[in-house]
Amino acid sequence: MKDFIINNPSNLLVENSTNKILKKSKPLIFHKKLRNYFKTPLYELSGLSNNLNIANLFIKDESQRFGLNAFKGLGASYAVSLILKNKPEVSVFCTATDGNHGKALAWSSKMYNRKCVVYVPRNTSKLRIKGISSYGAKVEILDLNYENTCKYAFNISLKNNWEFVQDASWDNYETIPAYIMSGYLTHLIEMQDTINFINKPSIDIVFLQCGVGSWAASCIWYYLNRYGINRPKIILVEPNESSGVYDSLNNGKRVSPVGNLTTIMAGLNCGIPSKSAWNIIKSGCDGVIKISDNRVKSSMKLLYNPYENDSKIISGESGAAGLAGLIKCLSDEKVKKLKKHIGLDKNSRILLFNTEGNTDKESFLRIINN
Ligand SMILES: Cc1ncc(COP(=O)(O)O)c(C=O)c1O
């Protein structure tokens, strides 16, 4: 099996309910009103880009988002606000999570004085669970994988009349995931005065790490909607052992990952890709690259030990996956076809997102100090 797959996108957005919700959304106006909002920094790492022999390397640091150490608060808060506008009577929100989305929903529920119940799959780290319960949510560990934890949380929410807020969609469950994807648009809009200029962005390639694909799809939707065929090239990055989008592209339809689901990239260790994300990904991504845990560990260290005057970046296991994908694309002979396909060379201007900081501090320190 190859470490990459090339996709031939249509570059067209399908007119469906998710597209309509994304088009109508005004997430930045909403987020700006939140107490601890500020625009997260966009760093340019010139020392690292010189070292990698590319023109520019930008990284949007989402570890600083709302004090949550990850970008996920953008989606959950926007979704909760829209749900409560239509259904103010909701008293309990519920979700399944491998960490960051659960913490984000717990934080959002607390903001609106609602209760929150969060189910986590087996092997979820104690510190990530503590992060969720620190916002007052009830957390329950299930002896299930991520996909089955989602099913359990969905069914128990129906039974108890709780509002189920999942960051992945499937048949007949697409509205709330679309609200969440709308919320993610904020960090792309925030870059409109720096790199996401009006007719053409001043970057060539974006690397986006993928779990169920909702976040990557919302970024793809943004670039397609704003720039059409002038969009940057987009490469998705997945862990070797949990590569639902790669496996789905390989099969021509949405499938659960065929790997053994063991990876330190907990945020990317998901199941079958989200239904609405899948449609957008097929329309606007240029390929997928798979990476190992070792590559991501090296990338975490690279970001933590900056070159020259670069900023020091605290990047967790899923946060550093974009950089790991870029470095693999630049340096691994086995993926040179993908490198050529996207025109990655010394003139390339690259955008990455540090989607999480040290969400498990113990694991982070073990990796950095090793
Ligand atoms: C830190 C981090 N990065 C990226 C992702 C990927 O997002 P998605 O599951 O929407 O693909 C997640 C998902 O939880 C995450 O926690």
CSV table of C-alpha atoms and ligand atoms in Angstrom, one decimal:
chain,number,residue,atom,x,y,z
A,1,MET,CA,0.0,0.0,0.0
A,2,LYS,CA,1.3,3.4,-0.9
A,3,ASP,CA,1.9,6.2,1.6
A,4,PHE,CA,-0.1,8.7,-0.4
A,5,ILE,CA,-3.0,9.0,-2.8
A,6,ILE,CA,-3.7,11.6,-5.4
A,7,ASN,CA,-7.3,12.9,-5.8
A,8,ASN,CA,-8.7,14.5,-8.9
A,9,PRO,CA,-11.0,17.1,-7.5
A,10,SER,CA,-14.0,18.6,-9.4
A,11,ASN,CA,-13.4,22.0,-7.7
A,12,LEU,CA,-17.1,22.5,-7.5
A,13,LEU,CA,-19.2,22.8,-4.4
A,14,VAL,CA,-22.3,20.6,-4.3
A,15,GLU,CA,-25.5,22.6,-3.6
A,16,ASN,CA,-26.8,20.9,-0.5
A,17,SER,CA,-27.9,21.7,3.1
A,18,THR,CA,-24.4,21.8,4.5
A,19,ASN,CA,-23.3,24.2,1.7
A,20,LYS,CA,-26.3,26.5,2.5
A,21,ILE,CA,-25.5,26.6,6.2
A,22,LEU,CA,-21.8,27.3,5.6
A,23,LYS,CA,-22.7,30.1,3.1
A,24,LYS,CA,-25.1,31.8,5.5
A,25,SER,CA,-22.8,31.6,8.6
A,26,LYS,CA,-21.2,34.6,10.3
A,27,PRO,CA,-18.9,32.8,12.8
A,28,LEU,CA,-16.3,35.6,13.3
A,29,ILE,CA,-19.0,38.1,14.3
A,30,PHE,CA,-20.2,35.5,16.9
A,31,HIS,CA,-16.7,34.6,18.2
A,32,LYS,CA,-15.6,38.2,18.6
A,33,LYS,CA,-18.3,38.6,21.2
A,34,LEU,CA,-16.9,35.9,23.5
A,35,ARG,CA,-15.1,37.0,26.6
A,36,ASN,CA,-11.7,35.4,25.9
A,37,TYR,CA,-11.7,35.9,22.1
A,38,PHE,CA,-8.5,37.1,20.4
A,39,LYS,CA,-7.2,36.5,16.9
A,40,THR,CA,-4.8,33.6,17.2
A,41,PRO,CA,-1.3,34.4,15.9
A,42,LEU,CA,-0.1,33.5,12.4
A,43,TYR,CA,3.6,32.9,12.7
A,44,GLU,CA,6.1,32.9,9.8
A,45,LEU,CA,8.9,30.5,10.5
A,46,SER,CA,11.7,31.8,8.3
A,47,GLY,CA,14.4,29.8,10.0
A,48,LEU,CA,12.5,26.5,9.5
A,49,SER,CA,11.6,27.4,5.9
A,50,ASN,CA,15.2,28.1,5.0
A,51,ASN,CA,16.2,24.8,6.6
A,52,LEU,CA,13.5,23.0,4.6
A,53,ASN,CA,14.4,24.9,1.4
A,54,ILE,CA,11.0,26.3,0.7
A,55,ALA,CA,10.1,30.0,0.2
A,56,ASN,CA,7.7,30.6,3.2
A,57,LEU,CA,6.2,28.6,6.0
A,58,PHE,CA,3.3,30.0,7.9
A,59,ILE,CA,1.6,28.4,10.9
A,60,LYS,CA,-1.6,29.5,12.5
A,61,ASP,CA,-1.3,28.7,16.2
A,62,GLU,CA,-4.7,27.4,17.4
A,63,SER,CA,-3.2,26.1,20.7
A,64,GLN,CA,-4.0,29.7,21.9
A,65,ARG,CA,-7.7,29.5,21.1
A,66,PHE,CA,-10.0,30.4,24.0
A,67,GLY,CA,-7.6,29.0,26.5
A,68,LEU,CA,-8.6,25.5,25.4
A,69,ASN,CA,-5.3,24.5,23.9
A,70,ALA,CA,-7.0,23.5,20.6
A,71,PHE,CA,-9.1,24.9,17.8
A,72,LYS,CA,-12.3,22.9,18.6
A,73,GLY,CA,-13.9,25.6,20.7
A,74,LEU,CA,-14.7,27.5,17.4
A,75,GLY,CA,-17.0,24.8,16.2
A,76,ALA,CA,-18.8,23.7,19.5
A,77,SER,CA,-19.5,27.3,20.7
A,78,TYR,CA,-21.0,28.4,17.4
A,79,ALA,CA,-23.1,25.2,17.2
A,80,VAL,CA,-24.4,25.6,20.8
A,81,SER,CA,-25.3,29.2,20.2
A,82,LEU,CA,-27.3,28.4,17.0
A,83,ILE,CA,-29.0,25.4,18.7
A,84,LEU,CA,-30.1,27.5,21.7
A,85,LYS,CA,-31.5,30.2,19.4
A,86,ASN,CA,-34.0,27.7,18.0
A,87,LYS,CA,-34.3,25.5,21.1
A,88,PRO,CA,-33.7,27.5,24.3
A,89,GLU,CA,-35.2,24.7,26.3
A,90,VAL,CA,-32.2,22.4,25.8
A,91,SER,CA,-30.8,21.6,29.2
A,92,VAL,CA,-28.2,18.9,28.5
A,93,PHE,CA,-25.7,18.6,25.6
A,94,CYS,CA,-24.0,15.4,24.8
A,95,THR,CA,-21.2,14.2,22.6
A,96,ALA,CA,-18.5,11.5,21.9
A,97,THR,CA,-14.9,12.6,21.6
A,98,ASP,CA,-11.3,11.6,21.6
A,99,GLY,CA,-10.6,14.8,23.6
A,100,ASN,CA,-10.6,18.2,22.1
A,101,HIS,CA,-14.2,18.4,20.8
A,102,GLY,CA,-15.5,17.1,24.2
A,103,LYS,CA,-13.6,19.8,26.1
A,104,ALA,CA,-14.9,22.4,23.6
A,105,LEU,CA,-18.5,21.3,24.1
A,106,ALA,CA,-18.0,21.2,27.9
A,107,TRP,CA,-16.7,24.8,27.8
A,108,SER,CA,-19.5,25.9,25.5
A,109,SER,CA,-22.2,24.3,27.7
A,110,LYS,CA,-20.8,25.9,30.8
A,111,MET,CA,-20.8,29.3,29.0
A,112,TYR,CA,-24.6,28.9,28.5
A,113,ASN,CA,-25.3,27.4,31.9
A,114,ARG,CA,-26.2,24.0,30.4
A,115,LYS,CA,-25.2,20.5,31.5
A,116,CYS,CA,-22.8,18.4,29.4
A,117,VAL,CA,-22.3,14.6,29.2
A,118,VAL,CA,-19.2,13.4,27.3
A,119,TYR,CA,-18.4,9.8,26.3
A,120,VAL,CA,-14.8,8.9,25.5
A,121,PRO,CA,-13.5,5.8,23.8
A,122,ARG,CA,-11.2,3.3,25.5
A,123,ASN,CA,-7.5,4.4,25.8
A,124,THR,CA,-8.4,8.1,26.2
A,125,SER,CA,-5.7,9.7,28.3
A,126,LYS,CA,-6.4,10.7,31.9
A,127,LEU,CA,-5.2,14.2,31.3
A,128,ARG,CA,-7.5,14.7,28.3
A,129,ILE,CA,-10.4,13.4,30.5
A,130,LYS,CA,-9.4,15.8,33.2
A,131,GLY,CA,-9.4,18.6,30.7
A,132,ILE,CA,-13.0,17.9,29.8
A,133,SER,CA,-14.3,17.5,33.4
A,134,SER,CA,-12.6,20.7,34.4
A,135,TYR,CA,-15.4,22.5,32.6
A,136,GLY,CA,-18.0,20.7,34.7
A,137,ALA,CA,-19.0,18.0,32.2
A,138,LYS,CA,-19.8,14.4,33.3
A,139,VAL,CA,-17.3,12.1,31.5
A,140,GLU,CA,-17.8,8.4,30.9
A,141,ILE,CA,-15.2,6.1,29.5
A,142,LEU,CA,-16.6,3.3,27.2
A,143,ASP,CA,-14.8,0.1,26.3
A,144,LEU,CA,-15.4,1.0,22.6
A,145,ASN,CA,-13.6,2.5,19.7
A,146,TYR,CA,-14.3,6.1,18.6
A,147,GLU,CA,-17.0,5.1,16.0
A,148,ASN,CA,-19.0,3.0,18.4
A,149,THR,CA,-18.6,5.6,21.1
A,150,CYS,CA,-20.4,8.0,18.7
A,151,LYS,CA,-23.2,5.5,18.1
A,152,TYR,CA,-23.6,5.0,21.9
A,153,ALA,CA,-23.7,8.7,22.6
A,154,PHE,CA,-26.2,9.3,19.8
A,155,ASN,CA,-28.6,6.6,21.1
A,156,ILE,CA,-28.4,7.6,24.7
A,157,SER,CA,-29.1,11.2,23.8
A,158,LEU,CA,-32.2,10.2,21.9
A,159,LYS,CA,-33.4,8.2,24.9
A,160,ASN,CA,-32.8,10.9,27.4
A,161,ASN,CA,-33.9,13.8,25.2
A,162,TRP,CA,-30.4,15.4,25.4
A,163,GLU,CA,-29.1,17.5,22.5
A,164,PHE,CA,-26.4,15.5,20.6
A,165,VAL,CA,-23.6,17.7,19.3
A,166,GLN,CA,-21.2,15.7,17.1
A,167,ASP,CA,-18.4,17.0,14.9
A,168,ALA,CA,-19.2,14.3,12.3
A,169,SER,CA,-22.2,13.7,10.1
A,170,TRP,CA,-24.1,10.8,8.7
A,171,ASP,CA,-27.4,10.2,7.0
A,172,ASN,CA,-30.1,12.3,8.7
A,173,TYR,CA,-27.6,13.9,11.0
A,174,GLU,CA,-26.1,16.8,9.1
A,175,THR,CA,-27.3,20.1,10.5
A,176,ILE,CA,-25.4,20.3,13.7
A,177,PRO,CA,-22.1,19.1,12.1
A,178,ALA,CA,-22.6,21.9,9.5
A,179,TYR,CA,-23.0,24.4,12.3
A,180,ILE,CA,-19.7,23.1,13.8
A,181,MET,CA,-18.0,23.4,10.4
A,182,SER,CA,-19.3,26.9,10.1
A,183,GLY,CA,-17.6,27.8,13.4
A,184,TYR,CA,-14.3,26.5,12.2
A,185,LEU,CA,-14.3,29.1,9.3
A,186,THR,CA,-13.4,31.8,11.8
A,187,HIS,CA,-9.6,31.1,11.7
A,188,LEU,CA,-9.6,31.3,7.9
A,189,ILE,CA,-11.5,34.6,7.9
A,190,GLU,CA,-9.0,35.9,10.5
A,191,MET,CA,-6.3,35.5,7.9
A,192,GLN,CA,-8.0,37.7,5.3
A,193,ASP,CA,-5.7,40.7,6.1
A,194,THR,CA,-2.5,38.6,6.0
A,195,ILE,CA,-2.5,35.7,3.6
A,196,ASN,CA,-6.1,35.0,2.5
A,197,PHE,CA,-6.3,38.1,0.2
A,198,ILE,CA,-9.2,38.8,-2.0
A,199,ASN,CA,-8.5,37.2,-5.5
A,200,LYS,CA,-5.7,34.8,-4.7
A,201,PRO,CA,-4.2,33.7,-1.4
A,202,SER,CA,-0.5,34.4,-1.0
A,203,ILE,CA,0.2,30.7,-0.2
A,204,ASP,CA,0.5,27.8,-2.6
A,205,ILE,CA,-0.1,24.7,-0.5
A,206,VAL,CA,-2.0,23.9,2.7
A,207,PHE,CA,-1.4,20.7,4.7
A,208,LEU,CA,-4.5,19.8,6.8
A,209,GLN,CA,-4.5,17.0,9.4
A,210,CYS,CA,-7.6,14.8,9.3
A,211,GLY,CA,-9.7,12.8,11.8
A,212,VAL,CA,-13.3,12.5,10.6
A,213,GLY,CA,-12.4,15.3,8.1
A,214,SER,CA,-14.9,17.9,9.2
A,215,TRP,CA,-12.2,20.5,9.9
A,216,ALA,CA,-10.3,19.9,6.7
A,217,ALA,CA,-13.6,20.0,4.8
A,218,SER,CA,-14.5,23.4,6.3
A,219,CYS,CA,-11.1,24.7,5.2
A,220,ILE,CA,-11.5,23.3,1.8
A,221,TRP,CA,-15.0,24.7,1.6
A,222,TYR,CA,-13.6,28.2,2.5
A,223,TYR,CA,-10.9,28.0,-0.2
A,224,LEU,CA,-13.2,26.7,-2.9
A,225,ASN,CA,-16.0,29.2,-2.1
A,226,ARG,CA,-13.5,32.1,-1.9
A,227,TYR,CA,-11.1,31.3,-4.7
A,228,GLY,CA,-12.5,28.6,-6.9
A,229,ILE,CA,-9.8,27.2,-9.1
A,230,ASN,CA,-7.4,29.8,-7.8
A,231,ARG,CA,-7.4,28.0,-4.4
A,232,PRO,CA,-4.2,26.8,-3.0
A,233,LYS,CA,-3.3,23.1,-3.4
A,234,ILE,CA,-4.6,21.1,-0.4
A,235,ILE,CA,-3.1,18.0,1.0
A,236,LEU,CA,-4.7,16.0,3.9
A,237,VAL,CA,-2.5,14.3,6.5
A,238,GLU,CA,-3.6,11.2,8.3
A,239,PRO,CA,-1.9,8.7,10.8
A,240,ASN,CA,-0.7,5.5,9.1
A,241,GLU,CA,-3.0,3.3,11.3
A,242,SER,CA,-6.1,5.5,11.2
A,243,SER,CA,-6.5,6.9,7.7
A,244,GLY,CA,-10.2,7.0,7.0
A,245,VAL,CA,-10.1,9.5,4.1
A,246,TYR,CA,-7.1,7.7,2.4
A,247,ASP,CA,-9.0,4.4,2.7
A,248,SER,CA,-12.2,5.9,1.4
A,249,LEU,CA,-10.5,7.5,-1.6
A,250,ASN,CA,-8.9,4.2,-2.2
A,251,ASN,CA,-12.3,2.4,-2.2
A,252,GLY,CA,-14.2,5.1,-4.0
A,253,LYS,CA,-16.7,5.4,-1.1
A,254,ARG,CA,-16.7,6.3,2.6
A,255,VAL,CA,-15.3,3.4,4.7
A,256,SER,CA,-14.0,2.9,8.2
A,257,PRO,CA,-10.2,3.0,8.5
A,258,VAL,CA,-8.6,-0.4,7.7
A,259,GLY,CA,-5.6,0.3,10.0
A,260,ASN,CA,-5.3,-1.0,13.6
A,261,LEU,CA,-6.2,2.5,15.1
A,262,THR,CA,-3.1,2.7,17.3
A,263,THR,CA,-1.5,6.1,17.1
A,264,ILE,CA,-0.4,8.8,19.5
A,265,MET,CA,-2.3,11.3,17.3
A,266,ALA,CA,-5.5,10.9,19.4
A,267,GLY,CA,-7.4,13.8,17.7
A,268,LEU,CA,-6.9,12.1,14.4
A,269,ASN,CA,-7.7,8.6,15.6
A,270,CYS,CA,-11.3,8.5,14.4
A,271,GLY,CA,-13.6,6.2,12.3
A,272,ILE,CA,-15.4,6.6,9.0
A,273,PRO,CA,-15.1,10.1,7.5
A,274,SER,CA,-18.0,12.5,8.1
A,275,LYS,CA,-20.6,12.3,5.4
A,276,SER,CA,-20.8,16.0,4.5
A,277,ALA,CA,-17.0,16.3,4.9
A,278,TRP,CA,-16.5,13.5,2.4
A,279,ASN,CA,-18.4,15.4,-0.3
A,280,ILE,CA,-16.3,18.5,0.1
A,281,ILE,CA,-13.0,16.7,0.4
A,282,LYS,CA,-13.6,14.9,-2.9
A,283,SER,CA,-14.4,18.2,-4.5
A,284,GLY,CA,-11.4,20.1,-3.4
A,285,CYS,CA,-8.4,18.1,-2.1
A,286,ASP,CA,-5.4,17.2,-4.2
A,287,GLY,CA,-4.2,14.2,-2.2
A,288,VAL,CA,-3.7,12.5,1.1
A,289,ILE,CA,-0.4,11.6,2.8
A,290,LYS,CA,0.0,9.1,5.7
A,291,ILE,CA,2.5,9.7,8.4
A,292,SER,CA,4.0,7.7,11.3
A,293,ASP,CA,4.0,8.5,15.0
A,294,ASN,CA,7.8,8.9,14.8
A,295,ARG,CA,7.5,11.6,12.2
A,296,VAL,CA,5.0,13.6,14.3
A,297,LYS,CA,7.3,13.3,17.3
A,298,SER,CA,10.2,14.8,15.3
A,299,SER,CA,7.9,17.6,14.1
A,300,MET,CA,6.8,18.4,17.7
A,301,LYS,CA,10.4,18.8,18.6
A,302,LEU,CA,11.2,20.9,15.6
A,303,LEU,CA,8.4,23.4,16.6
A,304,TYR,CA,9.5,23.4,20.2
A,305,ASN,CA,13.2,24.0,19.4
A,306,PRO,CA,13.0,26.9,16.9
A,307,TYR,CA,15.6,27.8,14.3
A,308,GLU,CA,17.1,31.3,14.4
A,309,ASN,CA,14.5,33.9,15.3
A,310,ASP,CA,11.5,31.6,14.8
A,311,SER,CA,8.8,31.5,17.5
A,312,LYS,CA,8.7,28.6,19.8
A,313,ILE,CA,5.5,26.6,19.3
A,314,ILE,CA,4.0,24.2,21.7
A,315,SER,CA,2.4,21.6,19.4
A,316,GLY,CA,0.7,18.4,20.5
A,317,GLU,CA,0.6,15.1,18.7
A,318,SER,CA,-2.3,16.0,16.3
A,319,GLY,CA,-1.1,19.6,16.1
A,320,ALA,CA,2.2,18.8,14.6
A,321,ALA,CA,0.8,16.4,12.0
A,322,GLY,CA,0.6,19.0,9.2
A,323,LEU,CA,4.4,19.7,9.5
A,324,ALA,CA,5.1,16.0,9.6
A,325,GLY,CA,3.2,15.7,6.3
A,326,LEU,CA,5.0,18.5,4.7
A,327,ILE,CA,8.5,17.2,5.7
A,328,LYS,CA,7.6,13.7,4.5
A,329,CYS,CA,6.4,15.2,1.2
A,330,LEU,CA,9.7,17.1,0.9
A,331,SER,CA,12.1,14.4,1.9
A,332,ASP,CA,10.7,10.9,1.2
A,333,GLU,CA,11.5,9.4,-2.2
A,334,LYS,CA,8.4,7.2,-1.9
A,335,VAL,CA,6.1,10.2,-2.2
A,336,LYS,CA,7.9,12.1,-4.9
A,337,LYS,CA,5.0,11.7,-7.3
A,338,LEU,CA,2.7,13.6,-4.8
A,339,LYS,CA,5.4,16.3,-4.4
A,340,LYS,CA,5.5,16.8,-8.1
A,341,HIS,CA,1.7,16.7,-8.4
A,342,ILE,CA,1.4,19.7,-6.1
A,343,GLY,CA,4.4,21.5,-7.4
A,344,LEU,CA,6.2,21.5,-4.0
A,345,ASP,CA,9.6,23.0,-4.4
A,346,LYS,CA,11.9,25.8,-3.3
A,347,ASN,CA,9.4,28.5,-4.4
A,348,SER,CA,6.5,27.1,-2.4
A,349,ARG,CA,4.7,29.1,0.2
A,350,ILE,CA,3.1,26.8,2.7
A,351,LEU,CA,0.4,27.1,5.4
A,352,LEU,CA,0.1,24.8,8.4
A,353,PHE,CA,-2.2,24.8,11.4
A,354,ASN,CA,-1.1,24.0,14.9
A,355,THR,CA,-4.5,22.5,15.8
A,356,GLU,CA,-3.5,21.6,19.4
A,357,GLY,CA,-1.0,22.4,22.0
A,358,ASN,CA,0.1,20.1,24.8
A,359,THR,CA,-3.3,18.7,25.5
A,360,ASP,CA,-1.7,15.8,27.3
A,361,LYS,CA,1.2,17.5,29.1
A,362,GLU,CA,2.8,14.3,30.4
A,363,SER,CA,2.9,12.8,26.9
A,364,PHE,CA,4.2,16.1,25.5
A,365,LEU,CA,7.1,16.3,27.9
A,366,ARG,CA,8.0,12.6,27.4
A,367,ILE,CA,8.2,13.3,23.6
A,368,ILE,CA,10.0,16.6,23.8
A,369,ASN,CA,12.6,15.3,26.3
A,370,ASN,CA,13.3,12.1,24.5
B,1,LIG,C1,-6.0,18.6,17.4
B,1,LIG,C2,-6.9,18.2,16.3
B,1,LIG,N1,-6.5,18.4,15.1
B,1,LIG,C3,-7.2,18.0,14.0
B,1,LIG,C4,-8.4,17.3,14.2
B,1,LIG,C5,-9.2,16.8,13.0
B,1,LIG,O1,-10.5,17.3,12.9
B,1,LIG,P1,-11.6,16.4,12.2
B,1,LIG,O2,-11.9,15.3,13.2
B,1,LIG,O3,-12.7,17.3,12.0
B,1,LIG,O4,-11.0,15.9,11.0
B,1,LIG,C6,-8.9,17.1,15.5
B,1,LIG,C7,-10.1,16.4,15.8
B,1,LIG,O5,-10.5,16.1,16.9
B,1,LIG,C8,-8.1,17.5,16.6
B,1,LIG,O6,-8.4,17.3,17.9
